[in-house]
């Protein structure tokens, strides 16, 4: 359970860093928030890996969720458009991550049976 909380922290920190990067274009003080966001994101992600989550699963979930949340947040905060093509891409990314997760679980069951 702890690894999932840490992964959520990594995702939210990365989204915060990305959103702050955009904000920093007009107000350079946001660069500090950007740096802290990315440092916390990588620190949390490393802890997730240390607790045994496979890299492909952790990075896939982190990346896909980060893309989806950043796109949604930038639409709300910065009034950036989200097109149908973008939504389709987000759906495909999420489907790919779910496929990797299912494959990882299958591989773990095979290892446990041998």
XYZ file of C-alpha atoms in Angstrom:
114
model
C 0.000 0.000 0.000
C 2.842 2.395 0.820
C 4.285 2.077 -2.680
C 0.963 3.229 -4.181
C 0.840 6.266 -1.881
C 4.415 7.109 -2.828
C 3.564 6.685 -6.512
C 0.619 9.065 -6.111
C 2.977 11.538 -4.419
C 5.434 11.192 -7.315
C 2.675 11.832 -9.848
C 1.255 14.861 -8.043
C 4.741 16.311 -7.505
C 5.604 15.876 -11.180
C 2.343 17.507 -12.278
C 2.997 20.371 -9.854
C 6.498 20.780 -11.285
C 5.200 20.783 -14.848
C 2.435 23.269 -14.109
C 4.898 25.496 -12.259
C 7.231 25.415 -15.236
C 4.510 26.951 -17.380
C 3.713 29.505 -14.653
C 7.418 30.404 -14.387
C 7.432 31.721 -17.956
C 5.662 34.820 -16.673
C 6.844 34.782 -13.066
C 10.374 33.386 -12.548
C 9.765 32.680 -8.844
C 7.823 29.593 -9.920
C 11.088 27.960 -11.039
C 11.774 27.109 -7.382
C 8.450 25.236 -7.186
C 9.335 23.502 -10.462
C 12.656 22.287 -9.085
C 11.162 21.097 -5.797
C 8.322 19.345 -7.630
C 10.660 17.355 -9.847
C 13.085 16.500 -7.022
C 10.226 15.232 -4.843
C 8.769 13.308 -7.798
C 12.010 11.450 -8.476
C 12.639 10.842 -4.776
C 9.182 9.296 -4.380
C 9.558 7.278 -7.569
C 12.864 5.866 -6.349
C 11.172 4.810 -3.104
C 8.426 3.083 -5.091
C 11.078 1.085 -6.948
C 12.933 0.337 -3.717
C 9.714 -1.182 -2.335
C 9.567 -3.639 -5.216
C 7.243 -2.233 -7.865
C 8.552 -3.177 -11.319
C 10.117 -0.258 -13.197
C 7.914 -0.645 -16.268
C 4.764 -0.568 -14.173
C 5.834 2.326 -11.928
C 7.163 4.473 -14.753
C 4.213 3.672 -16.999
C 1.634 4.633 -14.396
C 3.651 7.696 -13.393
C 4.031 8.863 -16.982
C 0.511 8.133 -18.190
C -1.216 9.598 -15.163
C 1.086 12.592 -15.235
C 0.280 13.272 -18.891
C -3.472 12.987 -18.305
C -3.483 15.139 -15.160
C -1.171 17.768 -16.655
C -3.331 18.055 -19.765
C -6.475 18.410 -17.649
C -4.895 20.879 -15.228
C -3.428 23.012 -18.015
C -6.856 23.174 -19.649
C -8.346 24.470 -16.400
C -5.515 26.726 -15.186
C -4.037 27.995 -18.458
C -7.101 27.608 -20.729
C -5.159 25.318 -23.062
C -7.360 23.308 -25.421
C -7.894 19.566 -25.191
C -8.869 18.198 -28.587
C -10.453 14.899 -29.453
C -7.135 13.721 -30.835
C -5.433 14.562 -27.549
C -8.105 12.694 -25.601
C -7.661 9.676 -27.864
C -3.912 9.786 -27.231
C -4.440 9.922 -23.475
C -6.797 6.951 -23.677
C -4.220 5.007 -25.717
C -1.477 5.821 -23.202
C -3.640 4.622 -20.313
C -4.585 1.463 -22.218
C -0.902 0.771 -22.850
C -0.033 1.175 -19.183
C -2.861 -1.144 -18.170
C -1.557 -3.705 -20.641
C 1.938 -3.466 -19.147
C 0.488 -3.869 -15.634
C -1.496 -6.954 -16.659
C 1.600 -8.423 -18.294
C 3.635 -7.751 -15.167
C 1.073 -9.500 -12.990
C 1.018 -12.474 -15.351
C 4.816 -12.718 -15.286
C 4.779 -12.601 -11.467
C 2.275 -15.474 -11.342
C 4.434 -17.538 -13.696
C 7.538 -16.880 -11.550
C 5.666 -17.835 -8.388
C 4.466 -21.106 -9.958
C 7.987 -22.230 -10.883
